[in-house]
PDB file of N, CA, C and O in Angstrom:
ATOM      1  N   MET M   5     121.501 106.781  83.559  1.00  0.00           N
ATOM      2  CA  MET M   5     121.706 105.000  83.543  1.00  0.00           C
ATOM      3  C   MET M   5     120.123 104.476  83.068  1.00  0.00           C
ATOM      4  O   MET M   5     118.991 105.403  83.737  1.00  0.00           O
ATOM      5  N   ARG M   6     120.035 103.827  82.664  1.00  0.00           N
ATOM      6  CA  ARG M   6     118.877 103.173  82.187  1.00  0.00           C
ATOM      7  C   ARG M   6     118.902 101.526  82.489  1.00  0.00           C
ATOM      8  O   ARG M   6     119.696 100.733  82.373  1.00  0.00           O
ATOM      9  N   LYS M   7     118.082 100.923  83.365  1.00  0.00           N
ATOM     10  CA  LYS M   7     118.012  99.374  83.783  1.00  0.00           C
ATOM     11  C   LYS M   7     116.235  99.032  83.148  1.00  0.00           C
ATOM     12  O   LYS M   7     115.431  99.829  83.164  1.00  0.00           O
ATOM     13  N   THR M   8     116.299  97.236  82.830  1.00  0.00           N
ATOM     14  CA  THR M   8     115.444  97.020  82.652  1.00  0.00           C
ATOM     15  C   THR M   8     114.959  95.868  83.675  1.00  0.00           C
ATOM     16  O   THR M   8     116.055  95.074  84.131  1.00  0.00           O
ATOM     17  N   PHE M   9     114.025  95.775  83.925  1.00  0.00           N
ATOM     18  CA  PHE M   9     113.436  94.487  84.907  1.00  0.00           C
ATOM     19  C   PHE M   9     112.438  93.818  84.724  1.00  0.00           C
ATOM     20  O   PHE M   9     111.022  94.498  84.272  1.00  0.00           O
ATOM     21  N   GLU M  10     112.158  92.673  85.339  1.00  0.00           N
ATOM     22  CA  GLU M  10     110.852  91.698  84.822  1.00  0.00           C
ATOM     23  C   GLU M  10     110.112  91.839  86.368  1.00  0.00           C
ATOM     24  O   GLU M  10     110.483  92.102  87.583  1.00  0.00           O
ATOM     25  N   LEU M  11     108.522  92.300  85.929  1.00  0.00           N
ATOM     26  CA  LEU M  11     107.512  92.103  87.012  1.00  0.00           C
ATOM     27  C   LEU M  11     106.824  91.171  87.094  1.00  0.00           C
ATOM     28  O   LEU M  11     106.485  90.397  86.112  1.00  0.00           O
ATOM     29  N   GLU M  12     106.789  90.566  88.493  1.00  0.00           N
ATOM     30  CA  GLU M  12     106.200  89.153  88.685  1.00  0.00           C
ATOM     31  C   GLU M  12     104.361  89.760  88.998  1.00  0.00           C
ATOM     32  O   GLU M  12     104.449  90.940  89.656  1.00  0.00           O
ATOM     33  N   ASN M  13     103.712  89.420  88.582  1.00  0.00           N
ATOM     34  CA  ASN M  13     102.414  89.351  89.074  1.00  0.00           C
ATOM     35  C   ASN M  13     101.579  90.396  88.489  1.00  0.00           C
ATOM     36  O   ASN M  13     100.840  91.305  89.430  1.00  0.00           O
ATOM     37  N   LEU M  14     102.053  91.188  87.720  1.00  0.00           N
ATOM     38  CA  LEU M  14     101.349  92.310  87.215  1.00  0.00           C
ATOM     39  C   LEU M  14     100.193  91.684  86.223  1.00  0.00           C
ATOM     40  O   LEU M  14     100.254  91.304  85.584  1.00  0.00           O
ATOM     41  N   GLU M  15      98.997  91.948  86.873  1.00  0.00           N
ATOM     42  CA  GLU M  15      97.619  91.753  85.973  1.00  0.00           C
ATOM     43  C   GLU M  15      96.757  92.748  85.640  1.00  0.00           C
ATOM     44  O   GLU M  15      95.666  92.048  85.114  1.00  0.00           O
ATOM     45  N   CYS M  16      96.995  93.907  86.070  1.00  0.00           N
ATOM     46  CA  CYS M  16      96.079  95.049  85.086  1.00  0.00           C
ATOM     47  C   CYS M  16      96.762  95.891  84.329  1.00  0.00           C
ATOM     48  O   CYS M  16      97.617  96.267  84.622  1.00  0.00           O
ATOM     49  N   ALA M  17      96.600  95.951  83.193  1.00  0.00           N
ATOM     50  CA  ALA M  17      96.935  96.459  82.180  1.00  0.00           C
ATOM     51  C   ALA M  17      96.768  98.446  82.750  1.00  0.00           C
ATOM     52  O   ALA M  17      97.597  99.018  82.655  1.00  0.00           O
ATOM     53  N   ASN M  18      95.384  98.669  83.412  1.00  0.00           N
ATOM     54  CA  ASN M  18      95.202  99.787  83.713  1.00  0.00           C
ATOM     55  C   ASN M  18      96.291 100.233  84.979  1.00  0.00           C
ATOM     56  O   ASN M  18      96.843 101.316  84.948  1.00  0.00           O
ATOM     57  N   CYS M  19      96.189  99.425  86.151  1.00  0.00           N
ATOM     58  CA  CYS M  19      97.483  99.399  86.993  1.00  0.00           C
ATOM     59  C   CYS M  19      98.570 100.127  86.570  1.00  0.00           C
ATOM     60  O   CYS M  19      99.275 100.622  86.989  1.00  0.00           O
ATOM     61  N   ALA M  20      99.116  99.007  85.463  1.00  0.00           N
ATOM     62  CA  ALA M  20     100.512  99.136  85.067  1.00  0.00           C
ATOM     63  C   ALA M  20     100.446 100.624  84.215  1.00  0.00           C
ATOM     64  O   ALA M  20     101.553 101.335  84.698  1.00  0.00           O
ATOM     65  N   ALA M  21      99.541 100.783  83.801  1.00  0.00           N
ATOM     66  CA  ALA M  21      99.467 102.852  83.400  1.00  0.00           C
ATOM     67  C   ALA M  21      99.671 103.551  84.469  1.00  0.00           C
ATOM     68  O   ALA M  21     100.696 104.738  84.171  1.00  0.00           O
ATOM     69  N   LYS M  22      98.967 103.543  85.698  1.00  0.00           N
ATOM     70  CA  LYS M  22      99.044 104.199  86.558  1.00  0.00           C
ATOM     71  C   LYS M  22     100.390 104.196  87.245  1.00  0.00           C
ATOM     72  O   LYS M  22     101.067 105.061  88.044  1.00  0.00           O
ATOM     73  N   MET M  23     100.939 102.861  87.254  1.00  0.00           N
ATOM     74  CA  MET M  23     102.245 102.887  87.930  1.00  0.00           C
ATOM     75  C   MET M  23     102.899 103.828  87.313  1.00  0.00           C
ATOM     76  O   MET M  23     104.340 103.983  87.917  1.00  0.00           O
ATOM     77  N   GLU M  24     103.093 103.541  86.001  1.00  0.00           N
ATOM     78  CA  GLU M  24     104.092 103.977  85.169  1.00  0.00           C
ATOM     79  C   GLU M  24     103.819 105.479  85.244  1.00  0.00           C
ATOM     80  O   GLU M  24     105.263 106.417  85.271  1.00  0.00           O
ATOM     81  N   ARG M  25     102.844 105.938  85.388  1.00  0.00           N
ATOM     82  CA  ARG M  25     102.867 107.275  85.813  1.00  0.00           C
ATOM     83  C   ARG M  25     103.315 108.150  86.868  1.00  0.00           C
ATOM     84  O   ARG M  25     104.301 108.866  86.835  1.00  0.00           O
ATOM     85  N   ASP M  26     103.398 107.389  87.859  1.00  0.00           N
ATOM     86  CA  ASP M  26     103.537 107.333  89.196  1.00  0.00           C
ATOM     87  C   ASP M  26     105.140 107.575  89.495  1.00  0.00           C
ATOM     88  O   ASP M  26     105.595 108.287  90.357  1.00  0.00           O
ATOM     89  N   ILE M  27     105.784 106.274  89.011  1.00  0.00           N
ATOM     90  CA  ILE M  27     107.222 106.018  88.889  1.00  0.00           C
ATOM     91  C   ILE M  27     107.794 107.283  88.273  1.00  0.00           C
ATOM     92  O   ILE M  27     108.833 107.958  88.726  1.00  0.00           O
ATOM     93  N   ALA M  28     107.316 107.784  87.025  1.00  0.00           N
ATOM     94  CA  ALA M  28     107.696 108.538  86.166  1.00  0.00           C
ATOM     95  C   ALA M  28     107.841 109.908  86.981  1.00  0.00           C
ATOM     96  O   ALA M  28     108.569 110.662  86.490  1.00  0.00           O
ATOM     97  N   ALA M  29     107.122 110.339  87.830  1.00  0.00           N
ATOM     98  CA  ALA M  29     106.973 111.216  88.569  1.00  0.00           C
ATOM     99  C   ALA M  29     108.083 111.354  89.744  1.00  0.00           C
ATOM    100  O   ALA M  29     107.906 112.560  90.284  1.00  0.00           O
ATOM    101  N   LEU M  30     108.591 110.481  90.467  1.00  0.00           N
ATOM    102  CA  LEU M  30     109.440 110.563  91.078  1.00  0.00           C
ATOM    103  C   LEU M  30     111.010 111.337  91.094  1.00  0.00           C
ATOM    104  O   LEU M  30     111.128 111.403  89.778  1.00  0.00           O
ATOM    105  N   ASP M  31     111.027 112.004  91.920  1.00  0.00           N
ATOM    106  CA  ASP M  31     112.506 112.608  91.650  1.00  0.00           C
ATOM    107  C   ASP M  31     113.714 111.902  91.358  1.00  0.00           C
ATOM    108  O   ASP M  31     113.739 110.836  91.273  1.00  0.00           O
ATOM    109  N   ASP M  32     114.407 112.765  90.095  1.00  0.00           N
ATOM    110  CA  ASP M  32     115.403 112.027  89.448  1.00  0.00           C
ATOM    111  C   ASP M  32     115.095 110.659  88.576  1.00  0.00           C
ATOM    112  O   ASP M  32     116.579 110.133  88.174  1.00  0.00           O
ATOM    113  N   VAL M  33     113.876 110.440  88.342  1.00  0.00           N
ATOM    114  CA  VAL M  33     113.371 109.502  87.192  1.00  0.00           C
ATOM    115  C   VAL M  33     113.302 110.170  85.658  1.00  0.00           C
ATOM    116  O   VAL M  33     112.423 111.241  85.989  1.00  0.00           O
ATOM    117  N   LYS M  34     113.961 109.901  85.064  1.00  0.00           N
ATOM    118  CA  LYS M  34     113.843 110.649  83.879  1.00  0.00           C
ATOM    119  C   LYS M  34     112.527 110.264  82.982  1.00  0.00           C
ATOM    120  O   LYS M  34     111.691 110.718  82.008  1.00  0.00           O
ATOM    121  N   LYS M  35     112.626 108.644  82.754  1.00  0.00           N
ATOM    122  CA  LYS M  35     111.401 107.892  82.252  1.00  0.00           C
ATOM    123  C   LYS M  35     111.048 106.604  82.767  1.00  0.00           C
ATOM    124  O   LYS M  35     112.186 106.106  83.304  1.00  0.00           O
ATOM    125  N   CYS M  36     109.979 105.978  82.803  1.00  0.00           N
ATOM    126  CA  CYS M  36     109.424 104.756  83.200  1.00  0.00           C
ATOM    127  C   CYS M  36     108.842 104.160  82.195  1.00  0.00           C
ATOM    128  O   CYS M  36     107.657 104.852  81.602  1.00  0.00           O
ATOM    129  N   THR M  37     108.938 103.439  81.767  1.00  0.00           N
ATOM    130  CA  THR M  37     107.788 102.449  80.799  1.00  0.00           C
ATOM    131  C   THR M  37     107.569 101.001  81.154  1.00  0.00           C
ATOM    132  O   THR M  37     108.403 100.206  81.614  1.00  0.00           O
ATOM    133  N   ILE M  38     106.467 100.975  81.413  1.00  0.00           N
ATOM    134  CA  ILE M  38     106.062  99.618  81.840  1.00  0.00           C
ATOM    135  C   ILE M  38     105.260  98.857  81.057  1.00  0.00           C
ATOM    136  O   ILE M  38     104.587  99.132  80.054  1.00  0.00           O
ATOM    137  N   THR M  39     105.709  97.661  80.127  1.00  0.00           N
ATOM    138  CA  THR M  39     104.964  97.043  79.190  1.00  0.00           C
ATOM    139  C   THR M  39     104.213  95.941  80.046  1.00  0.00           C
ATOM    140  O   THR M  39     104.633  94.840  80.499  1.00  0.00           O
ATOM    141  N   PHE M  40     102.845  95.667  79.826  1.00  0.00           N
ATOM    142  CA  PHE M  40     101.787  94.914  80.523  1.00  0.00           C
ATOM    143  C   PHE M  40     101.998  93.645  79.593  1.00  0.00           C
ATOM    144  O   PHE M  40     102.420  92.861  80.538  1.00  0.00           O
ATOM    145  N   MET M  41     102.357  93.517  78.495  1.00  0.00           N
ATOM    146  CA  MET M  41     102.240  92.199  77.975  1.00  0.00           C
ATOM    147  C   MET M  41     103.487  91.397  78.025  1.00  0.00           C
ATOM    148  O   MET M  41     103.166  90.107  77.865  1.00  0.00           O
ATOM    149  N   THR M  42     104.658  92.061  78.221  1.00  0.00           N
ATOM    150  CA  THR M  42     105.895  90.993  78.580  1.00  0.00           C
ATOM    151  C   THR M  42     106.330  91.311  80.234  1.00  0.00           C
ATOM    152  O   THR M  42     107.426  90.840  80.625  1.00  0.00           O
ATOM    153  N   SER M  43     105.553  91.996  81.149  1.00  0.00           N
ATOM    154  CA  SER M  43     105.644  92.134  82.444  1.00  0.00           C
ATOM    155  C   SER M  43     107.003  92.880  82.797  1.00  0.00           C
ATOM    156  O   SER M  43     107.869  92.196  83.351  1.00  0.00           O
ATOM    157  N   ARG M  44     107.484  93.931  82.204  1.00  0.00           N
ATOM    158  CA  ARG M  44     108.989  94.330  82.022  1.00  0.00           C
ATOM    159  C   ARG M  44     108.830  95.996  82.312  1.00  0.00           C
ATOM    160  O   ARG M  44     107.752  96.445  81.836  1.00  0.00           O
ATOM    161  N   MET M  45     109.363  96.225  83.284  1.00  0.00           N
ATOM    162  CA  MET M  45     109.833  97.686  83.160  1.00  0.00           C
ATOM    163  C   MET M  45     111.132  98.147  83.222  1.00  0.00           C
ATOM    164  O   MET M  45     112.106  97.798  83.269  1.00  0.00           O
ATOM    165  N   SER M  46     111.271  99.061  82.105  1.00  0.00           N
ATOM    166  CA  SER M  46     112.326 100.144  82.046  1.00  0.00           C
ATOM    167  C   SER M  46     112.471 101.099  82.797  1.00  0.00           C
ATOM    168  O   SER M  46     111.368 102.152  82.580  1.00  0.00           O
ATOM    169  N   ILE M  47     113.811 101.577  83.325  1.00  0.00           N
ATOM    170  CA  ILE M  47     113.722 102.879  84.289  1.00  0.00           C
ATOM    171  C   ILE M  47     114.981 103.820  83.707  1.00  0.00           C
ATOM    172  O   ILE M  47     115.820 103.151  83.714  1.00  0.00           O
ATOM    173  N   SER M  48     114.594 105.140  83.584  1.00  0.00           N
ATOM    174  CA  SER M  48     115.861 105.855  83.473  1.00  0.00           C
ATOM    175  C   SER M  48     115.858 106.857  84.462  1.00  0.00           C
ATOM    176  O   SER M  48     114.825 107.348  84.696  1.00  0.00           O
ATOM    177  N   VAL M  49     117.261 106.927  85.220  1.00  0.00           N
ATOM    178  CA  VAL M  49     117.412 107.956  86.094  1.00  0.00           C
ATOM    179  C   VAL M  49     118.831 108.970  85.701  1.00  0.00           C
ATOM    180  O   VAL M  49     119.565 108.657  85.089  1.00  0.00           O
ATOM    181  N   GLU M  50     118.572 109.770  86.788  1.00  0.00           N
ATOM    182  CA  GLU M  50     119.983 110.890  86.766  1.00  0.00           C
ATOM    183  C   GLU M  50     120.791 109.786  87.074  1.00  0.00           C
ATOM    184  O   GLU M  50     121.025 109.117  87.828  1.00  0.00           O
ATOM    185  N   ASP M  51     121.916 110.526  86.400  1.00  0.00           N
ATOM    186  CA  ASP M  51     122.980 109.698  86.868  1.00  0.00           C
ATOM    187  C   ASP M  51     123.711 109.695  88.494  1.00  0.00           C
ATOM    188  O   ASP M  51     124.131 108.836  89.252  1.00  0.00           O
ATOM    189  N   HIS M  52     123.405 110.869  89.138  1.00  0.00           N
ATOM    190  CA  HIS M  52     123.477 110.724  90.830  1.00  0.00           C
ATOM    191  C   HIS M  52     122.635 110.391  91.486  1.00  0.00           C
ATOM    192  O   HIS M  52     122.367 110.188  92.561  1.00  0.00           O
ATOM    193  N   ALA M  53     121.318 109.495  90.743  1.00  0.00           N
ATOM    194  CA  ALA M  53     120.414 109.124  91.709  1.00  0.00           C
ATOM    195  C   ALA M  53     120.834 107.837  92.418  1.00  0.00           C
ATOM    196  O   ALA M  53     121.549 107.225  91.833  1.00  0.00           O
ATOM    197  N   ASP M  54     120.116 107.564  93.482  1.00  0.00           N
ATOM    198  CA  ASP M  54     120.410 106.634  94.165  1.00  0.00           C
ATOM    199  C   ASP M  54     119.310 105.271  93.831  1.00  0.00           C
ATOM    200  O   ASP M  54     118.173 105.171  93.927  1.00  0.00           O
ATOM    201  N   PHE M  55     119.813 104.222  92.620  1.00  0.00           N
ATOM    202  CA  PHE M  55     118.705 103.777  92.414  1.00  0.00           C
ATOM    203  C   PHE M  55     117.832 102.832  93.394  1.00  0.00           C
ATOM    204  O   PHE M  55     116.912 102.423  92.875  1.00  0.00           O
ATOM    205  N   ASP M  56     118.607 102.651  94.314  1.00  0.00           N
ATOM    206  CA  ASP M  56     118.214 101.525  94.979  1.00  0.00           C
ATOM    207  C   ASP M  56     116.718 101.903  95.903  1.00  0.00           C
ATOM    208  O   ASP M  56     115.860 101.507  95.991  1.00  0.00           O
ATOM    209  N   GLU M  57     117.039 103.258  96.114  1.00  0.00           N
ATOM    210  CA  GLU M  57     116.287 103.710  96.877  1.00  0.00           C
ATOM    211  C   GLU M  57     114.901 104.438  95.849  1.00  0.00           C
ATOM    212  O   GLU M  57     113.517 103.909  96.282  1.00  0.00           O
ATOM    213  N   ILE M  58     115.164 104.434  94.572  1.00  0.00           N
ATOM    214  CA  ILE M  58     114.269 104.699  93.528  1.00  0.00           C
ATOM    215  C   ILE M  58     113.511 103.006  93.505  1.00  0.00           C
ATOM    216  O   ILE M  58     111.880 103.221  93.353  1.00  0.00           O
ATOM    217  N   LEU M  59     114.171 102.385  93.090  1.00  0.00           N
ATOM    218  CA  LEU M  59     113.480 101.279  93.105  1.00  0.00           C
ATOM    219  C   LEU M  59     112.543 100.892  94.505  1.00  0.00           C
ATOM    220  O   LEU M  59     111.275 100.013  94.519  1.00  0.00           O
ATOM    221  N   ASN M  60     112.965 100.970  95.305  1.00  0.00           N
ATOM    222  CA  ASN M  60     112.135 100.701  96.542  1.00  0.00           C
ATOM    223  C   ASN M  60     110.635 101.682  96.438  1.00  0.00           C
ATOM    224  O   ASN M  60     109.600 101.026  97.029  1.00  0.00           O
ATOM    225  N   LYS M  61     110.973 103.029  96.296  1.00  0.00           N
ATOM    226  CA  LYS M  61     109.694 103.585  96.161  1.00  0.00           C
ATOM    227  C   LYS M  61     109.054 102.880  94.955  1.00  0.00           C
ATOM    228  O   LYS M  61     107.300 103.179  95.015  1.00  0.00           O
ATOM    229  N   ALA M  62     109.524 102.589  93.725  1.00  0.00           N
ATOM    230  CA  ALA M  62     108.873 102.091  92.675  1.00  0.00           C
ATOM    231  C   ALA M  62     107.972 100.819  93.203  1.00  0.00           C
ATOM    232  O   ALA M  62     106.834 100.727  92.922  1.00  0.00           O
ATOM    233  N   GLN M  63     108.892 100.011  94.034  1.00  0.00           N
ATOM    234  CA  GLN M  63     107.850  98.985  94.349  1.00  0.00           C
ATOM    235  C   GLN M  63     106.647  98.971  95.240  1.00  0.00           C
ATOM    236  O   GLN M  63     105.701  98.650  95.366  1.00  0.00           O
ATOM    237  N   ALA M  64     106.683 100.350  96.520  1.00  0.00           N
ATOM    238  CA  ALA M  64     106.038 101.027  97.030  1.00  0.00           C
ATOM    239  C   ALA M  64     104.550 101.228  96.266  1.00  0.00           C
ATOM    240  O   ALA M  64     103.674 101.120  96.470  1.00  0.00           O
ATOM    241  N   ILE M  65     104.709 101.916  95.219  1.00  0.00           N
ATOM    242  CA  ILE M  65     103.819 102.296  94.208  1.00  0.00           C
ATOM    243  C   ILE M  65     103.145 101.168  93.491  1.00  0.00           C
ATOM    244  O   ILE M  65     102.009 100.806  93.489  1.00  0.00           O
ATOM    245  N   MET M  66     103.804 100.352  93.417  1.00  0.00           N
ATOM    246  CA  MET M  66     103.083  98.998  92.584  1.00  0.00           C
ATOM    247  C   MET M  66     102.547  98.378  93.629  1.00  0.00           C
ATOM    248  O   MET M  66     101.340  97.817  93.047  1.00  0.00           O
ATOM    249  N   LYS M  67     102.901  98.171  94.948  1.00  0.00           N
ATOM    250  CA  LYS M  67     101.943  97.546  95.894  1.00  0.00           C
ATOM    251  C   LYS M  67     100.642  98.411  95.957  1.00  0.00           C
ATOM    252  O   LYS M  67      99.590  97.709  96.761  1.00  0.00           O
ATOM    253  N   SER M  68     100.536  99.351  95.731  1.00  0.00           N
ATOM    254  CA  SER M  68      99.757 100.368  96.125  1.00  0.00           C
ATOM    255  C   SER M  68      98.327 100.227  95.256  1.00  0.00           C
ATOM    256  O   SER M  68      97.185 100.219  95.381  1.00  0.00           O
ATOM    257  N   TYR M  69      99.070  99.448  94.030  1.00  0.00           N
ATOM    258  CA  TYR M  69      97.901  99.500  92.754  1.00  0.00           C
ATOM    259  C   TYR M  69      97.861  97.861  92.824  1.00  0.00           C
ATOM    260  O   TYR M  69      96.637  97.420  92.415  1.00  0.00           O
ATOM    261  N   GLU M  70      98.605  96.967  92.631  1.00  0.00           N
ATOM    262  CA  GLU M  70      98.703  95.225  93.050  1.00  0.00           C
ATOM    263  C   GLU M  70      99.638  94.872  93.984  1.00  0.00           C
ATOM    264  O   GLU M  70     100.837  94.633  93.840  1.00  0.00           O
ATOM    265  N   LYS M  71      98.492  94.776  94.901  1.00  0.00           N
ATOM    266  CA  LYS M  71      99.556  94.192  96.166  1.00  0.00           C
ATOM    267  C   LYS M  71     100.889  92.829  96.112  1.00  0.00           C
ATOM    268  O   LYS M  71     101.614  92.604  96.965  1.00  0.00           O
ATOM    269  N   ASP M  72     100.421  91.976  95.231  1.00  0.00           N
ATOM    270  CA  ASP M  72     101.252  90.985  94.625  1.00  0.00           C
ATOM    271  C   ASP M  72     102.323  90.750  93.805  1.00  0.00           C
ATOM    272  O   ASP M  72     103.039  90.415  93.241  1.00  0.00           O
ATOM    273  N   CYS M  73     102.388  92.306  93.123  1.00  0.00           N
ATOM    274  CA  CYS M  73     103.108  92.696  91.934  1.00  0.00           C
ATOM    275  C   CYS M  73     104.615  93.117  92.568  1.00  0.00           C
ATOM    276  O   CYS M  73     104.575  93.880  93.572  1.00  0.00           O
ATOM    277  N   THR M  74     105.701  92.357  92.149  1.00  0.00           N
ATOM    278  CA  THR M  74     106.952  92.512  92.625  1.00  0.00           C
ATOM    279  C   THR M  74     107.858  92.838  91.424  1.00  0.00           C
ATOM    280  O   THR M  74     107.998  92.286  90.433  1.00  0.00           O
ATOM    281  N   ILE M  75     109.183  93.696  91.867  1.00  0.00           N
ATOM    282  CA  ILE M  75     110.142  93.933  90.952  1.00  0.00           C
ATOM    283  C   ILE M  75     111.237  92.686  91.162  1.00  0.00           C
ATOM    284  O   ILE M  75     111.553  92.398  92.166  1.00  0.00           O
ATOM    285  N   VAL M  76     111.340  91.869  90.212  1.00  0.00           N
ATOM    286  CA  VAL M  76     112.689  91.078  90.161  1.00  0.00           C
ATOM    287  C   VAL M  76     113.980  91.641  89.716  1.00  0.00           C
ATOM    288  O   VAL M  76     114.219  92.033  88.696  1.00  0.00           O
ATOM    289  N   ARG M  77     114.811  91.572  90.701  1.00  0.00           N
ATOM    290  CA  ARG M  77     116.269  92.479  90.815  1.00  0.00           C
ATOM    291  C   ARG M  77     117.137  91.430  90.030  1.00  0.00           C
ATOM    292  O   ARG M  77     117.350  90.219  90.451  1.00  0.00           O
TER     293      ARG M  77
END
């Protein structure tokens, strides 16, 4: 399953790259791409994955790099 989300308050391209790397390393995540210029995140997960749980973990990762960055669901 693949979904795309808008990100609010993404202010650092380097932080976006770190977020992308850390989110992609989560269990059940096949691929994560964060495009800084458009403030969008595409995430692909295994079919059996709990998407809400993964998004909560992704949000926590984002907050660790940029406290005001949020995923628009």
